[in-house]
């Protein structure tokens, strides 16, 4: 396998009915914008009953139909939160853990050492997280830096947690992509690779469409993409909900 082989996210996910939840972080080809994307998929009625909602600079998940919520504990959270010049993106309520630790002068890694995979036997869904540091990286002519992490069960019984952390210096036109599952199954097989190398477009609509149009049509639920100008901190974003309106 060529670990340096670049593919678009669309090429990575096309034909795979269930990659679960996914995070991608990277840098536009012109080197001016930090890129992050987050999507969710769902198989059960409870998982599918969700929409992304923008709340100021943050992103929140809410029920599409509040009367049909069965268990909110693992499906309602903030996937994206902003702390200073840092963009936090995760697939669960560990977003709040990272935010709180940063607020107390601690690190992304410190926060996630206190968390583990989700307690959803027999899947033990991994917690995936990312953070982009805009301050002190791209703004002083140094490389944009970002981190990714996955917390997953060490065995089929959920006996212990294995925690993996990845630190990157961004390369223009490239990103890294991590997701919770390899494919559909019962139990669903956990993602086992390192974050995958992907291409990033200067065009936010092209990048958004490449992801959404290649996610399995039956199981895709919501997608959020943000392009942040490194110099100014200004951003543009795209949001697609299967149930509800684009924003």
PDB file of C-alpha atoms in Angstrom:
ATOM      1  CA  UNK A   1       0.000   0.000   0.000  1.00  0.00           C
ATOM      2  CA  UNK A   2       1.290   3.457  -0.927  1.00  0.00           C
ATOM      3  CA  UNK A   3       0.807   5.639   2.182  1.00  0.00           C
ATOM      4  CA  UNK A   4       1.517   8.745   0.078  1.00  0.00           C
ATOM      5  CA  UNK A   5      -1.228   8.003  -2.445  1.00  0.00           C
ATOM      6  CA  UNK A   6      -3.610  10.948  -2.544  1.00  0.00           C
ATOM      7  CA  UNK A   7      -7.301  10.504  -3.245  1.00  0.00           C
ATOM      8  CA  UNK A   8     -10.277  12.774  -2.753  1.00  0.00           C
ATOM      9  CA  UNK A   9     -12.565  11.998   0.159  1.00  0.00           C
ATOM     10  CA  UNK A  10     -15.174  11.060  -2.423  1.00  0.00           C
ATOM     11  CA  UNK A  11     -12.851   8.393  -3.793  1.00  0.00           C
ATOM     12  CA  UNK A  12     -12.157   7.143  -0.259  1.00  0.00           C
ATOM     13  CA  UNK A  13     -15.832   6.681   0.633  1.00  0.00           C
ATOM     14  CA  UNK A  14     -17.511   5.901  -2.699  1.00  0.00           C
ATOM     15  CA  UNK A  15     -19.243   2.524  -2.616  1.00  0.00           C
ATOM     16  CA  UNK A  16     -18.802   2.125   1.146  1.00  0.00           C
ATOM     17  CA  UNK A  17     -22.285   2.017   2.672  1.00  0.00           C
ATOM     18  CA  UNK A  18     -21.228   2.895   6.194  1.00  0.00           C
ATOM     19  CA  UNK A  19     -18.105   4.758   7.281  1.00  0.00           C
ATOM     20  CA  UNK A  20     -19.998   6.215  10.249  1.00  0.00           C
ATOM     21  CA  UNK A  21     -18.846   9.657  11.328  1.00  0.00           C
ATOM     22  CA  UNK A  22     -15.896  11.378   9.676  1.00  0.00           C
ATOM     23  CA  UNK A  23     -13.489  14.274  10.225  1.00  0.00           C
ATOM     24  CA  UNK A  24     -11.170  15.809   7.663  1.00  0.00           C
ATOM     25  CA  UNK A  25      -8.697  18.632   8.254  1.00  0.00           C
ATOM     26  CA  UNK A  26      -6.336  20.188   5.729  1.00  0.00           C
ATOM     27  CA  UNK A  27      -5.122  23.215   3.821  1.00  0.00           C
ATOM     28  CA  UNK A  28      -6.269  24.708   0.516  1.00  0.00           C
ATOM     29  CA  UNK A  29      -3.879  24.468  -2.468  1.00  0.00           C
ATOM     30  CA  UNK A  30      -3.154  28.198  -2.293  1.00  0.00           C
ATOM     31  CA  UNK A  31      -2.104  27.784   1.349  1.00  0.00           C
ATOM     32  CA  UNK A  32      -4.422  30.506   2.673  1.00  0.00           C
ATOM     33  CA  UNK A  33      -7.319  28.606   4.251  1.00  0.00           C
ATOM     34  CA  UNK A  34      -7.590  25.927   6.916  1.00  0.00           C
ATOM     35  CA  UNK A  35     -10.238  23.369   6.012  1.00  0.00           C
ATOM     36  CA  UNK A  36     -12.303  21.164   8.268  1.00  0.00           C
ATOM     37  CA  UNK A  37     -15.229  18.896   7.484  1.00  0.00           C
ATOM     38  CA  UNK A  38     -17.451  16.749   9.660  1.00  0.00           C
ATOM     39  CA  UNK A  39     -20.230  14.373   8.639  1.00  0.00           C
ATOM     40  CA  UNK A  40     -22.542  11.911  10.331  1.00  0.00           C
ATOM     41  CA  UNK A  41     -24.321   8.834   9.031  1.00  0.00           C
ATOM     42  CA  UNK A  42     -27.008   6.741  10.669  1.00  0.00           C
ATOM     43  CA  UNK A  43     -28.625   3.320  10.431  1.00  0.00           C
ATOM     44  CA  UNK A  44     -31.175   3.403  13.268  1.00  0.00           C
ATOM     45  CA  UNK A  45     -34.188   5.699  13.479  1.00  0.00           C
ATOM     46  CA  UNK A  46     -32.634   7.377  16.536  1.00  0.00           C
ATOM     47  CA  UNK A  47     -29.351   8.077  14.731  1.00  0.00           C
ATOM     48  CA  UNK A  48     -31.110   9.366  11.632  1.00  0.00           C
ATOM     49  CA  UNK A  49     -33.313  11.782  13.564  1.00  0.00           C
ATOM     50  CA  UNK A  50     -30.703  14.550  13.618  1.00  0.00           C
ATOM     51  CA  UNK A  51     -29.800  17.855  12.010  1.00  0.00           C
ATOM     52  CA  UNK A  52     -26.838  20.208  12.221  1.00  0.00           C
ATOM     53  CA  UNK A  53     -27.629  23.697  13.509  1.00  0.00           C
ATOM     54  CA  UNK A  54     -25.235  26.666  13.561  1.00  0.00           C
ATOM     55  CA  UNK A  55     -25.045  28.405  16.935  1.00  0.00           C
ATOM     56  CA  UNK A  56     -22.888  31.491  16.547  1.00  0.00           C
ATOM     57  CA  UNK A  57     -19.444  30.266  15.465  1.00  0.00           C
ATOM     58  CA  UNK A  58     -20.160  26.783  16.807  1.00  0.00           C
ATOM     59  CA  UNK A  59     -22.059  23.823  15.382  1.00  0.00           C
ATOM     60  CA  UNK A  60     -24.635  21.819  17.308  1.00  0.00           C
ATOM     61  CA  UNK A  61     -26.570  18.628  16.627  1.00  0.00           C
ATOM     62  CA  UNK A  62     -30.259  18.626  17.505  1.00  0.00           C
ATOM     63  CA  UNK A  63     -33.128  16.182  16.896  1.00  0.00           C
ATOM     64  CA  UNK A  64     -35.004  16.747  13.675  1.00  0.00           C
ATOM     65  CA  UNK A  65     -38.174  15.563  15.448  1.00  0.00           C
ATOM     66  CA  UNK A  66     -37.845  15.947  19.222  1.00  0.00           C
ATOM     67  CA  UNK A  67     -40.868  13.716  19.820  1.00  0.00           C
ATOM     68  CA  UNK A  68     -39.043  10.720  18.331  1.00  0.00           C
ATOM     69  CA  UNK A  69     -35.828  10.883  20.356  1.00  0.00           C
ATOM     70  CA  UNK A  70     -35.091   7.511  21.964  1.00  0.00           C
ATOM     71  CA  UNK A  71     -31.683   8.097  23.584  1.00  0.00           C
ATOM     72  CA  UNK A  72     -29.986  11.513  23.321  1.00  0.00           C
ATOM     73  CA  UNK A  73     -26.823  10.581  25.217  1.00  0.00           C
ATOM     74  CA  UNK A  74     -24.563   9.749  22.253  1.00  0.00           C
ATOM     75  CA  UNK A  75     -26.249  11.620  19.416  1.00  0.00           C
ATOM     76  CA  UNK A  76     -26.737  15.183  20.717  1.00  0.00           C
ATOM     77  CA  UNK A  77     -23.534  17.234  21.097  1.00  0.00           C
ATOM     78  CA  UNK A  78     -21.415  20.066  19.672  1.00  0.00           C
ATOM     79  CA  UNK A  79     -19.324  18.708  16.779  1.00  0.00           C
ATOM     80  CA  UNK A  80     -17.522  22.042  16.329  1.00  0.00           C
ATOM     81  CA  UNK A  81     -16.509  24.617  18.931  1.00  0.00           C
ATOM     82  CA  UNK A  82     -14.171  27.575  18.691  1.00  0.00           C
ATOM     83  CA  UNK A  83     -11.738  28.357  21.492  1.00  0.00           C
ATOM     84  CA  UNK A  84      -9.660  31.455  20.791  1.00  0.00           C
ATOM     85  CA  UNK A  85      -7.796  30.688  17.574  1.00  0.00           C
ATOM     86  CA  UNK A  86      -8.419  26.948  17.805  1.00  0.00           C
ATOM     87  CA  UNK A  87     -11.086  25.017  15.911  1.00  0.00           C
ATOM     88  CA  UNK A  88     -12.186  21.878  17.760  1.00  0.00           C
ATOM     89  CA  UNK A  89     -14.085  19.196  15.849  1.00  0.00           C
ATOM     90  CA  UNK A  90     -15.151  15.826  17.282  1.00  0.00           C
ATOM     91  CA  UNK A  91     -17.796  13.140  17.005  1.00  0.00           C
ATOM     92  CA  UNK A  92     -19.133  13.448  20.556  1.00  0.00           C
ATOM     93  CA  UNK A  93     -19.335  15.382  23.787  1.00  0.00           C
ATOM     94  CA  UNK A  94     -15.548  15.243  24.088  1.00  0.00           C
ATOM     95  CA  UNK A  95     -15.729  18.555  22.204  1.00  0.00           C
ATOM     96  CA  UNK A  96     -16.713  20.094  25.533  1.00  0.00           C
ATOM     97  CA  UNK A  97     -13.933  18.218  27.344  1.00  0.00           C
ATOM     98  CA  UNK A  98     -11.290  19.604  24.972  1.00  0.00           C
ATOM     99  CA  UNK A  99     -12.772  23.105  25.217  1.00  0.00           C
ATOM    100  CA  UNK A 100     -12.763  23.020  29.023  1.00  0.00           C
ATOM    101  CA  UNK A 101      -9.192  21.741  29.212  1.00  0.00           C
ATOM    102  CA  UNK A 102      -7.971  24.443  26.823  1.00  0.00           C
ATOM    103  CA  UNK A 103      -9.753  27.030  28.962  1.00  0.00           C
ATOM    104  CA  UNK A 104      -7.695  25.814  31.935  1.00  0.00           C
ATOM    105  CA  UNK A 105      -4.399  26.008  30.058  1.00  0.00           C
ATOM    106  CA  UNK A 106      -4.146  22.309  29.310  1.00  0.00           C
ATOM    107  CA  UNK A 107      -3.829  20.481  26.002  1.00  0.00           C
ATOM    108  CA  UNK A 108      -5.857  18.553  23.456  1.00  0.00           C
ATOM    109  CA  UNK A 109      -4.004  15.413  24.515  1.00  0.00           C
ATOM    110  CA  UNK A 110      -4.590  16.075  28.229  1.00  0.00           C
ATOM    111  CA  UNK A 111      -8.323  16.293  27.584  1.00  0.00           C
ATOM    112  CA  UNK A 112      -8.602  13.106  25.576  1.00  0.00           C
ATOM    113  CA  UNK A 113      -6.555  11.087  28.046  1.00  0.00           C
ATOM    114  CA  UNK A 114      -9.592  11.440  30.324  1.00  0.00           C
ATOM    115  CA  UNK A 115     -12.013  10.052  27.732  1.00  0.00           C
ATOM    116  CA  UNK A 116     -12.584   6.676  26.065  1.00  0.00           C
ATOM    117  CA  UNK A 117     -14.594   5.067  23.277  1.00  0.00           C
ATOM    118  CA  UNK A 118     -18.392   5.184  23.391  1.00  0.00           C
ATOM    119  CA  UNK A 119     -20.117   2.628  25.661  1.00  0.00           C
ATOM    120  CA  UNK A 120     -22.298   1.209  22.877  1.00  0.00           C
ATOM    121  CA  UNK A 121     -21.571  -2.527  23.098  1.00  0.00           C
ATOM    122  CA  UNK A 122     -20.873  -4.416  20.880  1.00  0.00           C
ATOM    123  CA  UNK A 123     -19.678  -1.667  18.511  1.00  0.00           C
ATOM    124  CA  UNK A 124     -17.619   0.364  21.010  1.00  0.00           C
ATOM    125  CA  UNK A 125     -17.739   3.295  18.592  1.00  0.00           C
ATOM    126  CA  UNK A 126     -14.410   5.164  18.573  1.00  0.00           C
ATOM    127  CA  UNK A 127     -14.226   8.792  19.599  1.00  0.00           C
ATOM    128  CA  UNK A 128     -12.519  10.758  16.827  1.00  0.00           C
ATOM    129  CA  UNK A 129     -11.323  14.318  17.406  1.00  0.00           C
ATOM    130  CA  UNK A 130      -9.359  17.050  15.687  1.00  0.00           C
ATOM    131  CA  UNK A 131      -8.037  20.521  16.393  1.00  0.00           C
ATOM    132  CA  UNK A 132      -6.590  23.243  14.169  1.00  0.00           C
ATOM    133  CA  UNK A 133      -4.215  25.798  15.701  1.00  0.00           C
ATOM    134  CA  UNK A 134      -4.441  29.041  13.746  1.00  0.00           C
ATOM    135  CA  UNK A 135      -2.447  31.096  16.262  1.00  0.00           C
ATOM    136  CA  UNK A 136       1.319  30.870  15.941  1.00  0.00           C
ATOM    137  CA  UNK A 137       1.266  28.651  12.880  1.00  0.00           C
ATOM    138  CA  UNK A 138       0.166  29.991   9.518  1.00  0.00           C
ATOM    139  CA  UNK A 139       0.011  33.543  10.837  1.00  0.00           C
ATOM    140  CA  UNK A 140       3.758  33.845  11.484  1.00  0.00           C
ATOM    141  CA  UNK A 141       4.789  32.249   8.196  1.00  0.00           C
ATOM    142  CA  UNK A 142       5.271  28.886   9.872  1.00  0.00           C
ATOM    143  CA  UNK A 143       3.312  25.814   8.796  1.00  0.00           C
ATOM    144  CA  UNK A 144      -0.328  25.418   9.748  1.00  0.00           C
ATOM    145  CA  UNK A 145      -0.522  22.705  12.389  1.00  0.00           C
ATOM    146  CA  UNK A 146      -3.370  20.396  13.271  1.00  0.00           C
ATOM    147  CA  UNK A 147      -3.958  17.256  15.289  1.00  0.00           C
ATOM    148  CA  UNK A 148      -6.213  14.231  15.036  1.00  0.00           C
ATOM    149  CA  UNK A 149      -7.010  11.528  17.560  1.00  0.00           C
ATOM    150  CA  UNK A 150      -8.927   8.275  17.806  1.00  0.00           C
ATOM    151  CA  UNK A 151      -9.874   6.530  21.052  1.00  0.00           C
ATOM    152  CA  UNK A 152     -10.911   2.933  20.497  1.00  0.00           C
ATOM    153  CA  UNK A 153     -11.500  -0.270  22.374  1.00  0.00           C
ATOM    154  CA  UNK A 154      -8.462  -2.476  22.898  1.00  0.00           C
ATOM    155  CA  UNK A 155     -10.579  -5.645  22.590  1.00  0.00           C
ATOM    156  CA  UNK A 156     -14.054  -6.903  21.733  1.00  0.00           C
ATOM    157  CA  UNK A 157     -15.168  -6.704  25.359  1.00  0.00           C
ATOM    158  CA  UNK A 158     -14.358  -3.038  25.896  1.00  0.00           C
ATOM    159  CA  UNK A 159     -11.843  -3.930  28.596  1.00  0.00           C
ATOM    160  CA  UNK A 160      -9.421  -1.059  27.920  1.00  0.00           C
ATOM    161  CA  UNK A 161      -8.979   1.988  25.697  1.00  0.00           C
ATOM    162  CA  UNK A 162      -6.224   2.512  23.133  1.00  0.00           C
ATOM    163  CA  UNK A 163      -5.539   6.191  22.452  1.00  0.00           C
ATOM    164  CA  UNK A 164      -3.833   7.371  19.256  1.00  0.00           C
ATOM    165  CA  UNK A 165      -2.677  10.932  18.530  1.00  0.00           C
ATOM    166  CA  UNK A 166      -1.453  12.369  15.225  1.00  0.00           C
ATOM    167  CA  UNK A 167       0.314  15.712  14.741  1.00  0.00           C
ATOM    168  CA  UNK A 168       0.589  17.279  11.300  1.00  0.00           C
ATOM    169  CA  UNK A 169       2.205  20.210   9.562  1.00  0.00           C
ATOM    170  CA  UNK A 170      -0.244  21.022   6.801  1.00  0.00           C
ATOM    171  CA  UNK A 171       0.748  20.768   3.143  1.00  0.00           C
ATOM    172  CA  UNK A 172      -1.132  22.931   0.606  1.00  0.00           C
ATOM    173  CA  UNK A 173      -3.768  20.950  -1.247  1.00  0.00           C
ATOM    174  CA  UNK A 174      -3.699  18.049   1.198  1.00  0.00           C
ATOM    175  CA  UNK A 175      -5.609  16.916   4.262  1.00  0.00           C
ATOM    176  CA  UNK A 176      -6.126  13.950   6.533  1.00  0.00           C
ATOM    177  CA  UNK A 177      -9.355  11.995   6.909  1.00  0.00           C
ATOM    178  CA  UNK A 178     -10.395   9.784   9.815  1.00  0.00           C
ATOM    179  CA  UNK A 179     -13.697   7.989  10.354  1.00  0.00           C
ATOM    180  CA  UNK A 180     -15.238   5.729  12.956  1.00  0.00           C
ATOM    181  CA  UNK A 181     -15.842   2.536  10.960  1.00  0.00           C
ATOM    182  CA  UNK A 182     -14.186   0.628   8.145  1.00  0.00           C
ATOM    183  CA  UNK A 183     -17.540  -0.439   6.652  1.00  0.00           C
ATOM    184  CA  UNK A 184     -20.957  -1.772   7.638  1.00  0.00           C
ATOM    185  CA  UNK A 185     -21.267  -4.928   9.714  1.00  0.00           C
ATOM    186  CA  UNK A 186     -22.558  -6.432  12.932  1.00  0.00           C
ATOM    187  CA  UNK A 187     -20.783  -5.463  15.073  1.00  0.00           C
ATOM    188  CA  UNK A 188     -19.523  -2.581  12.968  1.00  0.00           C
ATOM    189  CA  UNK A 189     -15.765  -2.907  12.381  1.00  0.00           C
ATOM    190  CA  UNK A 190     -13.761  -0.077  13.952  1.00  0.00           C
ATOM    191  CA  UNK A 191     -11.510   2.112  11.795  1.00  0.00           C
ATOM    192  CA  UNK A 192      -8.046   0.539  12.005  1.00  0.00           C
ATOM    193  CA  UNK A 193      -5.820   2.623   9.706  1.00  0.00           C
ATOM    194  CA  UNK A 194      -3.906   5.830  10.258  1.00  0.00           C
ATOM    195  CA  UNK A 195      -5.721   8.976   9.072  1.00  0.00           C
ATOM    196  CA  UNK A 196      -5.978   8.791   5.305  1.00  0.00           C
ATOM    197  CA  UNK A 197      -4.269  11.248   2.960  1.00  0.00           C
ATOM    198  CA  UNK A 198      -6.812  13.201   0.896  1.00  0.00           C
ATOM    199  CA  UNK A 199      -6.841  16.064  -1.570  1.00  0.00           C
ATOM    200  CA  UNK A 200      -8.351  19.446  -0.725  1.00  0.00           C
ATOM    201  CA  UNK A 201      -9.860  21.908  -3.193  1.00  0.00           C
ATOM    202  CA  UNK A 202      -9.670  25.710  -3.168  1.00  0.00           C
ATOM    203  CA  UNK A 203     -13.400  25.649  -3.943  1.00  0.00           C
ATOM    204  CA  UNK A 204     -15.559  24.993  -0.869  1.00  0.00           C
ATOM    205  CA  UNK A 205     -18.577  23.968  -2.933  1.00  0.00           C
ATOM    206  CA  UNK A 206     -16.525  21.467  -4.925  1.00  0.00           C
ATOM    207  CA  UNK A 207     -15.077  19.975  -1.727  1.00  0.00           C
ATOM    208  CA  UNK A 208     -18.496  19.832  -0.051  1.00  0.00           C
ATOM    209  CA  UNK A 209     -20.113  18.196  -3.058  1.00  0.00           C
ATOM    210  CA  UNK A 210     -17.361  15.606  -3.354  1.00  0.00           C
ATOM    211  CA  UNK A 211     -18.095  14.428   0.181  1.00  0.00           C
ATOM    212  CA  UNK A 212     -21.897  14.610   0.203  1.00  0.00           C
ATOM    213  CA  UNK A 213     -22.415  13.119  -3.236  1.00  0.00           C
ATOM    214  CA  UNK A 214     -20.265  10.091  -2.421  1.00  0.00           C
ATOM    215  CA  UNK A 215     -21.658   9.311   1.020  1.00  0.00           C
ATOM    216  CA  UNK A 216     -24.140   6.438   0.889  1.00  0.00           C
ATOM    217  CA  UNK A 217     -27.480   8.000  -0.016  1.00  0.00           C
ATOM    218  CA  UNK A 218     -29.508   5.890   2.411  1.00  0.00           C
ATOM    219  CA  UNK A 219     -27.241   6.415   5.435  1.00  0.00           C
ATOM    220  CA  UNK A 220     -25.910   9.963   5.052  1.00  0.00           C
ATOM    221  CA  UNK A 221     -27.462  12.419   7.505  1.00  0.00           C
ATOM    222  CA  UNK A 222     -25.577  15.740   7.768  1.00  0.00           C
ATOM    223  CA  UNK A 223     -22.371  17.430   6.596  1.00  0.00           C
ATOM    224  CA  UNK A 224     -20.580  20.601   7.694  1.00  0.00           C
ATOM    225  CA  UNK A 225     -17.571  22.172   5.925  1.00  0.00           C
ATOM    226  CA  UNK A 226     -15.651  25.272   7.042  1.00  0.00           C
ATOM    227  CA  UNK A 227     -12.896  27.182   5.205  1.00  0.00           C
ATOM    228  CA  UNK A 228     -11.091  29.600   7.549  1.00  0.00           C
ATOM    229  CA  UNK A 229      -8.744  32.299   6.291  1.00  0.00           C
ATOM    230  CA  UNK A 230      -5.546  31.813   8.288  1.00  0.00           C
ATOM    231  CA  UNK A 231      -4.517  35.469   8.234  1.00  0.00           C
ATOM    232  CA  UNK A 232      -7.837  37.037   9.239  1.00  0.00           C
ATOM    233  CA  UNK A 233      -9.762  34.250  10.955  1.00  0.00           C
ATOM    234  CA  UNK A 234     -12.771  34.946   8.748  1.00  0.00           C
ATOM    235  CA  UNK A 235     -14.523  31.883   7.394  1.00  0.00           C
ATOM    236  CA  UNK A 236     -17.169  30.605   5.047  1.00  0.00           C
ATOM    237  CA  UNK A 237     -19.064  27.403   5.600  1.00  0.00           C
ATOM    238  CA  UNK A 238     -21.519  24.990   4.072  1.00  0.00           C
ATOM    239  CA  UNK A 239     -24.111  22.891   5.877  1.00  0.00           C
ATOM    240  CA  UNK A 240     -26.256  20.116   4.431  1.00  0.00           C
ATOM    241  CA  UNK A 241     -28.957  18.240   6.318  1.00  0.00           C
ATOM    242  CA  UNK A 242     -30.749  15.303   4.762  1.00  0.00           C
ATOM    243  CA  UNK A 243     -33.757  16.169   6.904  1.00  0.00           C
ATOM    244  CA  UNK A 244     -34.324  19.897   6.701  1.00  0.00           C
ATOM    245  CA  UNK A 245     -32.896  22.732   4.707  1.00  0.00           C
ATOM    246  CA  UNK A 246     -29.367  23.576   3.633  1.00  0.00           C
ATOM    247  CA  UNK A 247     -27.891  26.523   5.527  1.00  0.00           C
TER     248      UNK A 247
END
